[in-house]
Structure formats: C-alpha cells, structure tokens
Short mmCIF file of C-alpha atoms and ligand atoms in Angstrom, two decimals:
data_model
loop_
_atom_site.label_atom_id
_atom_site.label_comp_id
_atom_site.label_asym_id
_atom_site.label_seq_id
_atom_site.Cartn_x
_atom_site.Cartn_y
_atom_site.Cartn_z
CA MET A 1 38.77 52.54 37.51
CA ARG A 2 35.67 52.03 39.59
CA THR A 3 32.70 54.26 39.19
CA PRO A 4 31.90 55.73 42.56
CA THR A 5 28.51 54.63 43.78
CA ARG A 6 26.11 57.01 45.47
CA ARG A 7 27.05 55.35 48.70
CA THR A 8 30.80 55.93 48.44
CA VAL A 9 30.23 59.55 47.45
CA LEU A 10 27.99 60.05 50.46
CA VAL A 11 30.51 58.39 52.74
CA SER A 12 33.39 60.55 51.51
CA ALA A 13 31.31 63.69 51.92
CA LEU A 14 30.48 62.77 55.47
CA ALA A 15 34.05 61.72 56.11
CA ALA A 16 35.25 65.15 55.11
CA ALA A 17 32.81 66.74 57.51
CA GLY A 18 33.34 64.27 60.30
CA THR A 19 35.58 64.37 63.31
CA GLY A 20 38.28 61.74 63.50
CA LEU A 21 37.64 58.71 65.62
CA LEU A 22 41.37 58.57 66.26
CA ALA A 23 41.21 61.83 68.13
CA ALA A 24 38.21 60.67 70.07
CA CYS A 25 39.88 57.49 71.15
CA SER A 26 43.53 58.42 71.42
CA ASN A 27 43.53 58.71 75.20
CA ASP A 28 43.15 55.01 75.82
CA ALA A 29 45.69 53.69 73.35
CA GLY A 30 47.48 50.55 74.49
CA PRO A 31 50.81 49.32 73.20
CA ASP A 32 50.79 49.51 69.41
CA PRO A 33 47.04 49.01 69.24
CA MET A 34 46.64 50.15 65.65
CA LYS A 35 48.92 47.60 64.10
CA GLY A 36 47.18 45.90 61.22
CA MET A 37 44.04 47.92 61.68
CA ASP A 38 42.69 50.16 58.98
CA HIS A 39 41.52 53.40 60.48
CA SER A 40 42.33 55.55 57.50
CA ALA A 41 38.74 56.28 56.60
CA VAL A 42 37.01 55.87 59.93
CA ASN A 43 34.98 58.90 60.79
CA HIS A 44 31.95 60.07 62.62
CA GLY A 45 29.24 61.81 60.71
CA PRO A 46 27.56 65.03 61.79
CA THR A 47 25.14 63.13 64.03
CA GLY A 48 27.94 61.33 65.79
CA GLN A 49 26.93 58.11 64.06
CA ALA A 50 29.89 56.04 63.03
CA ILE A 51 30.24 56.00 59.27
CA ALA A 52 31.44 52.83 57.63
CA PRO A 53 35.00 53.11 56.44
CA ALA A 54 35.44 52.84 52.69
CA GLY A 55 37.22 49.99 50.96
CA PHE A 56 35.33 47.10 52.54
CA VAL A 57 32.69 44.74 51.27
CA SER A 58 29.22 45.93 52.14
CA PRO A 59 27.04 43.45 54.05
CA ASN A 60 24.47 43.60 51.26
CA GLY A 61 26.96 43.98 48.43
CA PRO A 62 27.31 41.84 45.30
CA GLU A 63 30.07 39.68 46.83
CA VAL A 64 27.67 38.64 49.59
CA ALA A 65 24.89 37.87 47.10
CA ALA A 66 27.33 35.80 45.00
CA ALA A 67 28.45 33.78 48.03
CA GLU A 68 24.80 33.13 48.91
CA ALA A 69 23.99 31.99 45.36
CA GLY A 70 26.90 29.54 45.66
CA ARG A 71 25.11 27.89 48.56
CA ARG A 72 22.24 27.03 46.20
CA PRO A 73 19.39 28.01 48.54
CA GLY A 74 16.73 25.29 48.63
CA PRO A 75 13.11 25.06 49.78
CA GLU A 76 11.88 27.50 52.39
CA ARG A 77 11.49 26.52 56.00
CA LYS A 78 9.13 29.14 57.44
CA VAL A 79 9.30 30.06 61.12
CA ALA A 80 7.73 32.89 63.11
CA LEU A 81 9.30 34.11 66.33
CA THR A 82 8.08 36.81 68.69
CA ALA A 83 10.39 38.52 71.16
CA THR A 84 8.19 39.55 74.05
CA GLU A 85 8.05 40.51 77.68
CA THR A 86 6.56 37.59 79.59
CA THR A 87 6.35 35.60 82.80
CA LEU A 88 8.45 32.45 82.88
CA ASP A 89 8.04 29.53 85.24
CA LEU A 90 11.49 28.16 86.12
CA GLY A 91 9.91 25.39 88.16
CA GLY A 92 8.28 26.70 91.31
CA ARG A 93 9.65 30.18 90.79
CA THR A 94 8.27 32.64 88.29
CA VAL A 95 10.15 35.61 86.88
CA ARG A 96 9.31 38.47 84.56
CA SER A 97 11.68 38.44 81.63
CA TRP A 98 12.03 38.75 77.88
CA ALA A 99 11.80 35.59 75.81
CA TYR A 100 10.87 34.18 72.42
CA GLY A 101 7.21 33.39 72.85
CA ASP A 102 6.25 32.41 76.37
CA ARG A 103 8.84 29.72 76.82
CA LEU A 104 12.40 29.18 77.91
CA PRO A 105 14.42 28.32 75.92
CA GLY A 106 12.58 29.58 72.89
CA GLN A 107 10.99 26.98 70.62
CA GLU A 108 13.79 25.09 68.92
CA VAL A 109 14.26 25.93 65.25
CA ARG A 110 14.87 22.76 63.26
CA ALA A 111 15.63 22.66 59.57
CA THR A 112 17.48 20.53 57.05
CA LEU A 113 20.75 21.20 55.32
CA GLY A 114 20.05 22.98 52.03
CA ASP A 115 16.86 24.60 53.29
CA THR A 116 16.35 28.30 53.08
CA LEU A 117 15.43 29.46 56.55
CA ALA A 118 12.68 32.08 56.33
CA LEU A 119 12.24 33.36 59.85
CA THR A 120 10.21 36.40 60.76
CA LEU A 121 11.07 38.04 64.03
CA ALA A 122 8.37 40.25 65.52
CA ASN A 123 9.67 42.63 68.16
CA HIS A 124 7.15 43.11 70.97
CA LEU A 125 9.88 44.25 73.36
CA PRO A 126 10.11 47.83 74.65
CA GLN A 127 13.60 48.12 73.08
CA PRO A 128 15.16 47.52 69.68
CA THR A 129 16.41 43.97 69.25
CA SER A 130 18.20 41.76 66.72
CA LEU A 131 18.72 38.11 65.91
CA HIS A 132 22.13 36.49 65.54
CA TRP A 133 22.63 32.90 64.37
CA HIS A 134 25.51 31.74 66.48
CA GLY A 135 27.94 29.59 64.50
CA LEU A 136 26.31 29.78 61.08
CA ALA A 137 28.30 30.67 57.98
CA LEU A 138 25.42 32.63 56.50
CA ARG A 139 24.99 35.66 54.27
CA ASN A 140 26.39 38.68 56.02
CA ASP A 141 23.32 40.91 55.89
CA MET A 142 21.35 38.35 57.93
CA ASP A 143 23.95 38.03 60.69
CA GLY A 144 21.99 40.30 63.02
CA VAL A 145 24.55 42.79 64.28
CA PRO A 146 22.97 46.25 64.59
CA GLY A 147 25.18 49.04 63.35
CA VAL A 148 27.39 46.65 61.37
CA THR A 149 25.42 44.19 59.24
CA GLN A 150 21.95 45.75 59.48
CA GLU A 151 19.68 47.98 61.52
CA ALA A 152 18.13 46.88 64.79
CA VAL A 153 14.48 45.76 64.69
CA ARG A 154 12.52 48.55 66.35
CA PRO A 155 9.82 47.93 68.95
CA GLY A 156 6.61 47.00 67.14
CA ALA A 157 8.47 46.21 63.93
CA SER A 158 9.41 42.88 62.43
CA PHE A 159 12.20 41.59 60.20
CA ASP A 160 12.24 38.75 57.69
CA HIS A 161 15.44 36.74 57.86
CA ARG A 162 16.07 34.65 54.80
CA PHE A 163 19.22 32.66 54.11
CA ALA A 164 20.57 29.31 52.98
CA LEU A 165 21.68 26.75 55.55
CA SER A 166 24.99 25.43 54.34
CA HIS A 167 26.21 23.20 57.15
CA PRO A 168 24.46 20.74 59.46
CA GLY A 169 24.93 20.85 63.20
CA THR A 170 24.06 22.29 66.59
CA TYR A 171 23.71 26.07 66.68
CA TRP A 172 21.66 28.59 68.60
CA LEU A 173 20.19 32.02 68.22
CA HIS A 174 20.21 35.09 70.42
CA PRO A 175 20.05 38.89 70.11
CA HIS A 176 23.17 40.95 69.41
CA SER A 177 21.78 43.97 71.23
CA GLY A 178 23.28 45.04 74.52
CA VAL A 179 22.97 42.37 77.20
CA GLN A 180 19.57 41.09 76.01
CA GLN A 181 21.12 37.65 75.57
CA ASP A 182 21.32 37.35 79.38
CA ARG A 183 17.54 37.54 79.54
CA GLY A 184 15.48 34.63 78.22
CA LEU A 185 16.12 35.46 74.57
CA TYR A 186 17.75 32.31 73.22
CA ALA A 187 16.73 29.17 71.37
CA PRO A 188 18.47 26.14 69.87
CA LEU A 189 18.91 25.92 66.11
CA ILE A 190 19.42 22.41 64.78
CA VAL A 191 20.34 21.85 61.15
CA GLU A 192 19.79 18.21 60.28
CA ASP A 193 21.92 16.33 57.79
CA PRO A 194 19.81 14.34 55.31
CA LYS A 195 22.78 11.96 55.12
CA GLU A 196 23.29 11.83 58.88
CA PRO A 197 26.15 9.38 59.45
CA LEU A 198 25.47 8.86 63.17
CA ARG A 199 23.04 6.18 64.36
CA TYR A 200 21.01 6.92 67.46
CA ASP A 201 17.55 6.26 68.87
CA ARG A 202 16.74 9.60 70.44
CA GLU A 203 17.97 13.10 70.63
CA TRP A 204 18.10 15.44 73.62
CA VAL A 205 18.85 19.13 73.22
CA VAL A 206 20.28 20.48 76.49
CA VAL A 207 20.59 24.25 76.87
CA LEU A 208 22.53 25.58 79.86
CA ASP A 209 22.02 29.07 81.22
CA ASP A 210 22.93 31.27 84.16
CA TRP A 211 19.98 33.32 85.33
CA LEU A 212 19.37 36.61 87.12
CA ASP A 213 16.71 38.46 85.15
CA GLY A 214 13.68 39.32 87.25
CA VAL A 215 15.17 37.85 90.44
CA ASP A 216 14.79 40.33 93.33
CA GLY A 217 14.70 43.22 90.89
CA SER A 218 17.84 42.31 88.93
CA THR A 219 18.15 42.89 85.20
CA PRO A 220 21.14 42.31 82.92
CA ASP A 221 21.20 46.06 82.18
CA ALA A 222 21.46 46.89 85.89
CA VAL A 223 24.26 44.33 86.29
CA LEU A 224 26.09 45.79 83.30
CA ALA A 225 25.73 49.26 84.82
CA GLU A 226 27.13 47.95 88.11
CA LEU A 227 30.07 46.22 86.41
CA ALA A 228 30.77 49.21 84.17
CA LYS A 229 31.55 51.32 87.22
CA GLY A 230 34.51 49.04 87.88
CA MET A 231 35.39 47.57 91.23
CA GLY A 232 36.40 50.91 92.68
CA GLY A 233 33.03 52.40 91.82
CA MET A 234 34.72 54.98 89.60
CA ASP A 235 32.48 56.22 86.83
CA HIS A 236 33.92 54.97 83.59
CA SER A 237 30.56 55.14 81.84
CA SER A 238 31.57 52.58 79.26
CA HIS A 239 27.94 51.84 78.55
CA GLY A 240 26.99 53.22 75.19
CA MET A 241 30.01 54.06 73.09
CA PRO A 242 29.68 57.09 70.85
CA GLY A 243 27.85 56.25 67.71
CA THR A 244 26.89 52.74 68.69
CA ASP A 245 23.42 51.46 68.53
CA MET A 246 23.71 48.22 70.38
CA GLY A 247 20.01 48.34 70.94
CA GLY A 248 20.45 47.60 74.63
CA GLY A 249 20.13 51.29 74.56
CA THR A 250 19.63 53.60 77.40
CA PRO A 251 21.55 53.33 80.65
CA THR A 252 19.36 51.71 83.26
CA PRO A 253 19.38 52.78 86.89
CA ALA A 254 20.79 50.02 89.03
CA THR A 255 18.10 47.84 90.54
CA GLY A 256 18.30 44.71 92.65
CA PRO A 257 21.11 43.51 94.87
CA SER A 258 24.77 43.60 93.85
CA ARG A 259 25.56 40.79 91.45
CA MET A 260 29.29 41.48 91.27
CA LEU A 261 31.21 38.27 91.86
CA MET A 262 34.56 38.26 93.62
CA GLY A 263 36.90 35.40 94.40
CA ALA A 264 35.29 32.69 92.26
CA THR A 265 38.21 30.59 91.08
CA SER A 266 38.71 27.46 89.02
CA PRO A 267 41.94 25.63 88.19
CA LEU A 268 40.29 24.46 84.93
CA LEU A 269 39.77 28.09 83.92
CA GLY A 270 43.22 29.16 85.04
CA GLY A 271 42.02 31.29 87.95
CA ASP A 272 39.19 33.79 88.08
CA ALA A 273 36.00 32.00 87.00
CA GLY A 274 33.59 34.88 86.40
CA ASP A 275 32.42 38.40 87.16
CA VAL A 276 28.72 37.90 87.80
CA ALA A 277 26.91 36.07 90.60
CA HIS A 278 23.87 34.63 88.86
CA PRO A 279 21.51 33.32 91.55
CA PHE A 280 20.21 30.46 89.38
CA HIS A 281 21.56 27.92 86.91
CA LEU A 282 19.15 26.29 84.50
CA VAL A 283 18.93 23.35 82.13
CA ASN A 284 16.26 23.95 79.51
CA GLY A 285 14.79 26.74 81.59
CA ARG A 286 14.37 24.66 84.75
CA LEU A 287 15.78 24.98 88.26
CA PRO A 288 17.52 21.91 89.75
CA SER A 289 14.65 21.57 92.22
CA ALA A 290 12.22 20.93 89.34
CA PRO A 291 14.42 19.46 86.62
CA GLU A 292 13.47 18.40 83.13
CA THR A 293 13.27 14.62 82.91
CA PHE A 294 14.22 12.91 79.68
CA THR A 295 12.88 9.39 79.32
CA ALA A 296 14.63 6.57 77.45
CA LYS A 297 14.98 2.80 77.51
CA PRO A 298 18.07 1.00 78.76
CA GLY A 299 20.31 0.32 75.77
CA ASP A 300 19.06 3.35 73.80
CA ARG A 301 21.70 5.41 72.09
CA ILE A 302 21.01 9.08 72.72
CA ARG A 303 22.53 12.02 70.96
CA ILE A 304 22.82 14.87 73.44
CA ARG A 305 23.34 18.34 71.99
CA LEU A 306 24.83 20.56 74.70
CA ILE A 307 24.65 24.33 74.30
CA ASN A 308 25.99 26.92 76.76
CA ALA A 309 23.71 29.95 76.44
CA GLY A 310 25.05 31.56 79.63
CA GLY A 311 26.20 35.12 80.05
CA ASP A 312 29.16 34.66 82.40
CA THR A 313 29.40 30.96 83.34
CA ALA A 314 31.43 28.02 82.07
CA TYR A 315 29.71 24.72 82.76
CA ARG A 316 31.43 21.43 83.55
CA VAL A 317 29.02 18.73 82.43
CA ALA A 318 28.76 15.02 83.27
CA LEU A 319 26.10 12.33 83.15
CA GLY A 320 26.14 10.15 86.27
CA GLY A 321 27.11 6.54 85.56
CA HIS A 322 27.92 7.17 81.89
CA GLU A 323 30.80 8.00 79.62
CA LEU A 324 30.28 10.53 76.86
CA THR A 325 31.40 9.90 73.29
CA VAL A 326 32.12 13.30 71.77
CA THR A 327 31.08 13.44 68.10
CA HIS A 328 30.92 17.18 67.32
CA THR A 329 31.87 20.53 68.68
CA ASP A 330 30.33 23.76 67.46
CA GLY A 331 28.43 21.88 64.77
CA PHE A 332 31.46 20.22 63.17
CA PRO A 333 32.39 16.52 63.50
CA VAL A 334 35.48 15.38 65.40
CA GLU A 335 37.27 12.04 65.58
CA GLN A 336 35.11 10.40 68.20
CA ALA A 337 36.63 10.36 71.66
CA THR A 338 35.27 9.33 75.04
CA THR A 339 35.34 11.43 78.15
CA GLN A 340 33.68 11.60 81.53
CA ALA A 341 33.23 15.35 81.64
CA LEU A 342 33.25 18.35 79.30
CA LEU A 343 33.78 22.05 79.90
CA LEU A 344 31.69 24.49 77.85
CA GLY A 345 32.43 28.18 77.69
CA MET A 346 29.61 30.55 76.79
CA GLY A 347 28.56 29.99 73.17
CA GLU A 348 30.24 26.57 72.84
CA ARG A 349 28.40 23.41 71.86
CA TYR A 350 29.29 19.73 72.12
CA ASP A 351 27.35 16.79 70.70
CA VAL A 352 27.84 13.49 72.53
CA LEU A 353 26.49 9.96 72.24
CA VAL A 354 25.62 7.90 75.28
CA THR A 355 24.33 4.35 75.61
CA VAL A 356 21.75 4.47 78.34
CA LYS A 357 22.05 2.27 81.40
CA ASP A 358 19.18 1.00 83.53
CA GLY A 359 18.17 3.49 86.20
CA VAL A 360 17.80 7.20 86.88
CA PHE A 361 20.79 9.47 86.30
CA PRO A 362 21.66 13.11 86.93
CA LEU A 363 22.92 15.23 84.05
CA THR A 364 24.76 17.84 86.07
CA ALA A 365 26.19 21.10 84.78
CA LEU A 366 28.51 22.53 87.39
CA ALA A 367 28.79 26.30 87.25
CA GLU A 368 32.58 26.10 87.04
CA GLY A 369 34.26 27.82 89.98
CA LYS A 370 30.95 29.22 91.23
CA ASN A 371 29.92 26.52 93.68
CA ALA A 372 26.51 25.90 92.09
CA ALA A 373 25.02 23.63 89.45
CA ALA A 374 22.19 23.08 87.02
CA LEU A 375 20.48 19.72 86.70
CA ALA A 376 18.42 17.57 84.37
CA VAL A 377 17.44 13.93 84.78
CA LEU A 378 17.75 10.93 82.47
CA ARG A 379 15.21 8.27 83.40
CA ALA A 380 15.54 4.74 82.00
CA GLY A 381 14.18 2.62 84.79
CA GLY A 382 12.71 2.83 88.24
CA GLY A 383 14.04 4.71 91.23
CA ALA A 384 13.88 8.05 92.93
CA ALA A 385 14.92 11.18 91.08
CA PRO A 386 18.38 12.42 92.06
CA ASP A 387 18.56 15.15 94.67
CA ALA A 388 19.24 18.68 93.41
CA SER A 389 22.55 18.69 95.27
CA VAL A 390 23.91 15.53 93.63
CA ARG A 391 27.42 15.76 92.11
CA PRO A 392 28.21 12.73 89.93
CA ALA A 393 31.76 11.43 90.36
CA GLU A 394 32.32 11.81 86.61
CA LEU A 395 32.54 15.59 87.11
CA ASP A 396 35.96 15.01 88.66
CA GLY A 397 36.94 12.32 86.19
CA ARG A 398 38.68 12.56 82.81
CA LEU A 399 37.86 15.80 81.03
CA LEU A 400 38.60 16.29 77.33
CA THR A 401 39.27 19.85 76.24
CA ALA A 402 38.74 21.16 72.71
CA GLY A 403 42.50 21.30 72.20
CA GLN A 404 42.73 17.53 72.71
CA LEU A 405 40.17 16.76 70.00
CA LYS A 406 40.93 16.21 66.33
CA ALA A 407 38.76 17.34 63.45
CA ASP A 408 37.03 14.61 61.50
CA ALA A 409 38.88 14.16 58.20
CA SER A 410 35.83 15.44 56.28
CA VAL A 411 36.13 18.92 57.82
CA ARG A 412 39.88 19.24 58.35
CA LEU A 413 41.33 22.42 56.86
CA PRO A 414 43.84 21.59 54.13
CA ALA A 415 47.39 22.36 55.24
CA LYS A 416 48.37 25.88 54.25
CA ALA A 417 50.54 28.61 55.73
CA PRO A 418 48.55 31.67 56.79
CA ASP A 419 48.47 34.52 54.28
CA ARG A 420 47.74 36.95 57.07
CA THR A 421 47.87 36.97 60.85
CA VAL A 422 45.53 39.20 62.83
CA ARG A 423 46.90 39.70 66.33
CA LEU A 424 44.31 40.36 68.97
CA GLU A 425 45.61 40.91 72.47
CA LEU A 426 42.89 40.43 75.07
CA THR A 427 43.25 43.37 77.42
CA GLY A 428 41.60 45.05 80.37
CA GLY A 429 40.05 43.78 83.53
CA MET A 430 37.16 43.82 85.88
CA ALA A 431 38.71 46.51 88.09
CA ARG A 432 38.27 49.18 85.45
CA ALA A 433 35.70 47.36 83.30
CA ASP A 434 37.89 48.14 80.33
CA TRP A 435 37.76 44.80 78.51
CA ALA A 436 39.04 45.22 74.96
CA PHE A 437 41.14 43.91 72.09
CA ASN A 438 44.52 45.60 71.74
CA GLY A 439 43.52 48.17 74.34
CA ARG A 440 40.74 49.58 72.13
CA ARG A 441 37.16 49.32 73.22
CA TYR A 442 34.64 48.26 70.62
CA ASP A 443 33.74 50.75 67.95
CA PRO A 444 31.43 49.60 65.16
CA ALA A 445 33.56 51.50 62.64
CA GLN A 446 36.68 49.47 63.43
CA ARG A 447 37.89 47.11 60.72
CA TYR A 448 40.67 44.54 60.82
CA PRO A 449 41.10 43.86 57.11
CA VAL A 450 41.15 40.41 55.56
CA ALA A 451 40.89 39.48 51.89
CA ALA A 452 38.72 36.85 50.24
CA GLY A 453 40.65 33.68 49.50
CA GLU A 454 43.20 34.15 52.25
CA ARG A 455 44.01 31.67 54.96
CA VAL A 456 43.75 33.92 57.99
CA ARG A 457 45.25 33.26 61.38
CA LEU A 458 43.70 34.90 64.44
CA GLU A 459 46.17 35.05 67.28
CA PHE A 460 44.49 35.69 70.62
CA ARG A 461 47.01 36.62 73.30
CA ASN A 462 45.34 36.69 76.67
CA GLY A 463 47.21 39.21 78.79
CA THR A 464 44.36 39.48 81.30
CA SER A 465 43.96 37.56 84.52
CA MET A 466 40.78 35.90 83.30
CA TRP A 467 39.67 33.29 80.77
CA HIS A 468 37.65 34.41 77.72
CA PRO A 469 35.54 32.39 75.23
CA VAL A 470 36.41 34.09 71.95
CA HIS A 471 33.93 33.85 69.09
CA LEU A 472 34.13 34.57 65.34
CA HIS A 473 31.00 35.13 63.27
CA GLY A 474 30.36 33.63 59.84
CA HIS A 475 33.20 31.07 59.81
CA SER A 476 34.47 27.99 61.60
CA PHE A 477 38.15 28.18 62.44
CA ALA A 478 40.52 25.28 63.07
CA LEU A 479 42.28 24.85 66.39
CA GLY A 480 45.77 23.95 65.19
CA ALA A 481 46.72 21.91 62.11
CA ASP A 482 44.38 18.97 62.71
CA GLY A 483 42.36 20.34 65.63
CA PRO A 484 38.58 20.63 65.68
CA ARG A 485 36.64 23.19 63.67
CA LYS A 486 34.96 25.61 66.04
CA ASP A 487 33.50 29.09 66.19
CA THR A 488 34.00 29.67 69.92
CA ALA A 489 37.08 28.72 71.93
CA ILE A 490 38.33 29.21 75.46
CA VAL A 491 41.53 31.24 75.90
CA LEU A 492 42.98 30.78 79.37
CA PRO A 493 44.75 33.65 81.13
CA GLY A 494 48.39 34.07 80.20
CA THR A 495 48.07 31.88 77.10
CA THR A 496 47.97 32.45 73.35
CA LEU A 497 45.52 30.67 71.09
CA ALA A 498 46.08 30.69 67.33
CA VAL A 499 43.19 29.62 65.10
CA ASP A 500 43.06 29.48 61.30
CA PHE A 501 40.20 29.96 58.89
CA ASP A 502 39.65 30.35 55.16
CA ALA A 503 38.21 33.72 54.24
CA ASP A 504 35.40 32.35 52.09
CA ASN A 505 32.38 34.31 53.32
CA PRO A 506 32.62 37.99 52.38
CA GLY A 507 31.26 40.64 54.69
CA LEU A 508 31.82 42.31 58.03
CA TRP A 509 32.18 39.79 60.82
CA MET A 510 32.33 40.25 64.57
CA VAL A 511 35.05 38.84 66.75
CA HIS A 512 34.26 39.05 70.44
CA CYS A 513 34.41 37.53 73.85
CA HIS A 514 31.21 35.58 74.48
CA ASN A 515 31.03 36.79 78.05
CA VAL A 516 28.22 39.23 77.27
CA TYR A 517 29.41 41.62 79.98
CA HIS A 518 32.91 41.63 78.49
CA SER A 519 31.76 42.18 74.93
CA GLU A 520 29.40 44.95 76.02
CA THR A 521 32.13 46.76 77.95
CA GLY A 522 34.39 46.57 74.90
CA MET A 523 35.96 43.19 74.05
CA MET A 524 34.56 43.10 70.55
CA THR A 525 35.73 44.11 67.08
CA VAL A 526 35.05 43.62 63.37
CA LEU A 527 36.91 41.74 60.64
CA GLY A 528 36.20 43.34 57.29
CA TYR A 529 36.68 41.78 53.87
CA GLN A 530 38.42 44.26 51.63
CA ALA A 531 36.36 45.28 48.62
CU1 C2O B 1 26.72 34.14 70.06
CU2 C2O B 1 28.35 37.52 68.43
O1 C2O B 1 27.59 35.83 69.21
CU1 CU B 2 35.81 37.86 78.20
#
C-alpha cells in the first residue's frame, strides 16, 4: 500500500470540497465524449482553480526524474532569453510587438546532442508567459504548459529551464500562453548531431510566419476575441475557461479591423484553408518587398531547415529552379525523397538538401489558399532579385506529403500492435468557435490515461469541415507502420489519421491543434501517464 503524500491528501481534501467539473461541463456533451477519459477525480477547488486529478504521474515526480537521468545529461549550454515588448522592422514597415530580444525570429538556440540546455527566460512582458520546446522529448516539468506542467512566468520574473537534449534535429520554441505565439515570440532550436551523417556546405534556417500583430491596431488577443464570438456574433465567451491560467489572460477589447477570413479554400487542404486574414506573410521576419538574401556558390549543397511558426496558415514552399531532397521531418530522418514543393502546417518542420544552381532564385512560401506569399532569396550568381510577386513553377509541381514519406530505418518504430487506442474526434467549427476534441473544450484537469511502456495509438477523426495540424508534446509518433516520425501532422477534413507512439516519457502531455486560435478556443487536451 502506498503512503499518501501530503500532496495527495491535500488533493483529496479539496476534491471533497470541490464542485464537479462534470456538472459544470455537462451542457456541451457531444456523442459519447467521456469514453476512455478519466474524470473520476476531476474537481475544482474552492477558488475555482482546477485541481489535478489523482492517479497520474506528477510533472516533477520521481518517474520524470528517472527518465531524465536515463538521458545522461551532459555539459551545460547556457542561454539567456528575454521576452519583451519591442519595435520590429519587417523591412520598410515597423510594428510594435512582443518578441525574444529585439529581433524576429528570436536568436536561434543551437546546441549539441547530449548537452544540457540551461536557458533562463526573463519575462519583461506585461503578462505572464511560458516557454514550450516544440517537438522535444524532454523532462515534463520543463515543457512550459502553465496550469499543467508548471506555473506561468509572471511579469518581471524569470525561470531557469534545464534539461537534457536527447535527439538531434530542427525544433522551435514559443510560449504556451494564450495566443502569444501569434506575436513575435518564436525562435528556432537546432540540436546538432556530433555524428551528423549528412554532408553539406551551408545551412539555412527558414522560419515562416503569418503576421498581424501591431498592424492597424490588430493584436492576436483582439482577433481571438473576434473569432470567439463566432460568425453570428453570438457571445459564446469561450475565452478563459474556468480555472485555466493560459497566461494570455484577460479578455481584450477588440481593436483593429476585422481579421476574420471567409471563403479561403485550398484543394490541398481539403477545403477551408483558414480562419484568420493575416495581412503579412514573413520569412525570417521579413516582408517579400525586403526579403532576406542567402548567399551561396553554384554547386554548394545547402541544408534548408523549414519551420512553420504561423498561427493559422499552411505554407506551400518551393525554391525556383531547384528540386528539394527531403531528409527529415519534425527533426527525424526519412528515406530521402525528392520533391518540387512541400506543404507545412503550423508547427511542422522539413529539412531539405539542395544543390545550388548559378543565378538568383526565389524561395517562395505560398500562404496556402490565402492568395498571398512570403519570400526569401537564394543568390549564387549575378542578376536582379526576384520580384515580390514571383511564383516559381515548382509550386504547382510534384508535392510530397508526409504520408508519402518513409521513416529512416534508424528511427522506425518496431512493429507492435497498439496496447491502447485513444480516440480523439476533432469537433466544432468556426461558426460557433467551439473547436474541441470529442465535443469537450479544453480543461487543464482533463486526462486521457496512458501507461508507461505501452504502444499507444492516437486516432484523430476529423469530423469538421476544416483541416487541423494536430500536435503531441514530449514524443514523436509514427505515421503508419513505416511512415515518418513526427510530432505534428495534418488531418484533412473528413479523414481519420492514426499515429502510434511508445509511451516512454512519463508526465502530462498536451495534444492540440496547432492552429493557435483553435487550441485557444478549445481543441486541446492532456494525455496523462498513470502513476
Ligand atoms: Cu508548438 Cu503545444 O505546441
Ligand atoms: Cu485546428
């Protein structure tokens, strides 16, 4: 028999005093939403704060410490980051926004496999914030999810993140607080492999982003408030669920013009392309009229690391005059395959190799279905820079999707039948701004149980009329038996995507749509390792 800890005693006491979440939420129950979900001990405490349900691993529990020790944390790589309000120059247009330091994207964090990343985040923002390491299988109490894995970092405070880096690859970091990610708060995170098997001459990190913050008075919070009213303008006040501290915090009065997007469609995305009309699309923080230029020599092999840091935009990417050899997606190697174009949902990454031709070439990121594009330039010879409106023919050429790739043999999941299937139906819509899993809007006290050692299947059934890039924290799942290892994958409307992962990283891990406006209105939940 286990000795009750102070914590479990406290939780039970509060649970007895609390009001049931079930009662609070029972009016929006979808079809059989509770199946497989443990709500037995979910309660709200006297302050209305959600109290963690009992029976699950704690983010700073001994299981998490043991998993971290198994990663054999190596030498420290020290980094300091400041989240601050600042003025950003997008290239001829300045905006007030929030960013890491005074730059966009934030200064890239680069470390080596086996390092211990020791990153101090100072919060100079007027709101609480947090730092999430998108794609990393790290220790749970450093995952940066306020109200689930740790507390938010208060204004004026700082937080020391410290964890082992256990896999090389292309990752990125952003807050997990409200819609802060749709400001300038993002930066690439590159974990180098000391035994890097690829040969290349140069490396180019390319971060794509849709932008509205500070443009004609717009803010992501105002856009969220507009979307949360639904298309009929009914007040659903989905912003700020009871007991959540998403850090995005207080409802903001709508400012700026309407940014609600209607009628954007894309065959590649199965219909509706997005909800938000971002006025700008950026590569590495630059407008197409003042693009970043990357210089190389003809014949150079370049590794391009593509990252979609957008809030609501899928990007179709091509490099004029070149084929792309895909080597990785979401940090993990694939059997190399060539393509002319790639489609990246929000949160996704692709690494590609190109052999540079002689001349000047546009790297174009089409805002899929939105009739706009972001641009960067590859210069390896003389000639005029491409016009901002250029659309390389490769954009309409062969396009490899993640489902067509195969995992490199070194990272293929061994064949095994799933021990457990977690069914997540993607529900809701823009009309009522009721995006959710299984008809239940996000509550930080939700837990879908999994057990350490299991092969877990996540089955995403998209019953909505829109595509969603679904993301799992702390693990890389496999897309089918020999498909690529990823942490973010596009689920088209009307389709079901099944992904498998090994439950080898104990803790509480978010599953959510990486459309930040969908996750914030409710399409987000928690997988919990049973204690
Ligand atoms: Cu980029 Cu919760 O994730
Ligand atoms: Cu979504």
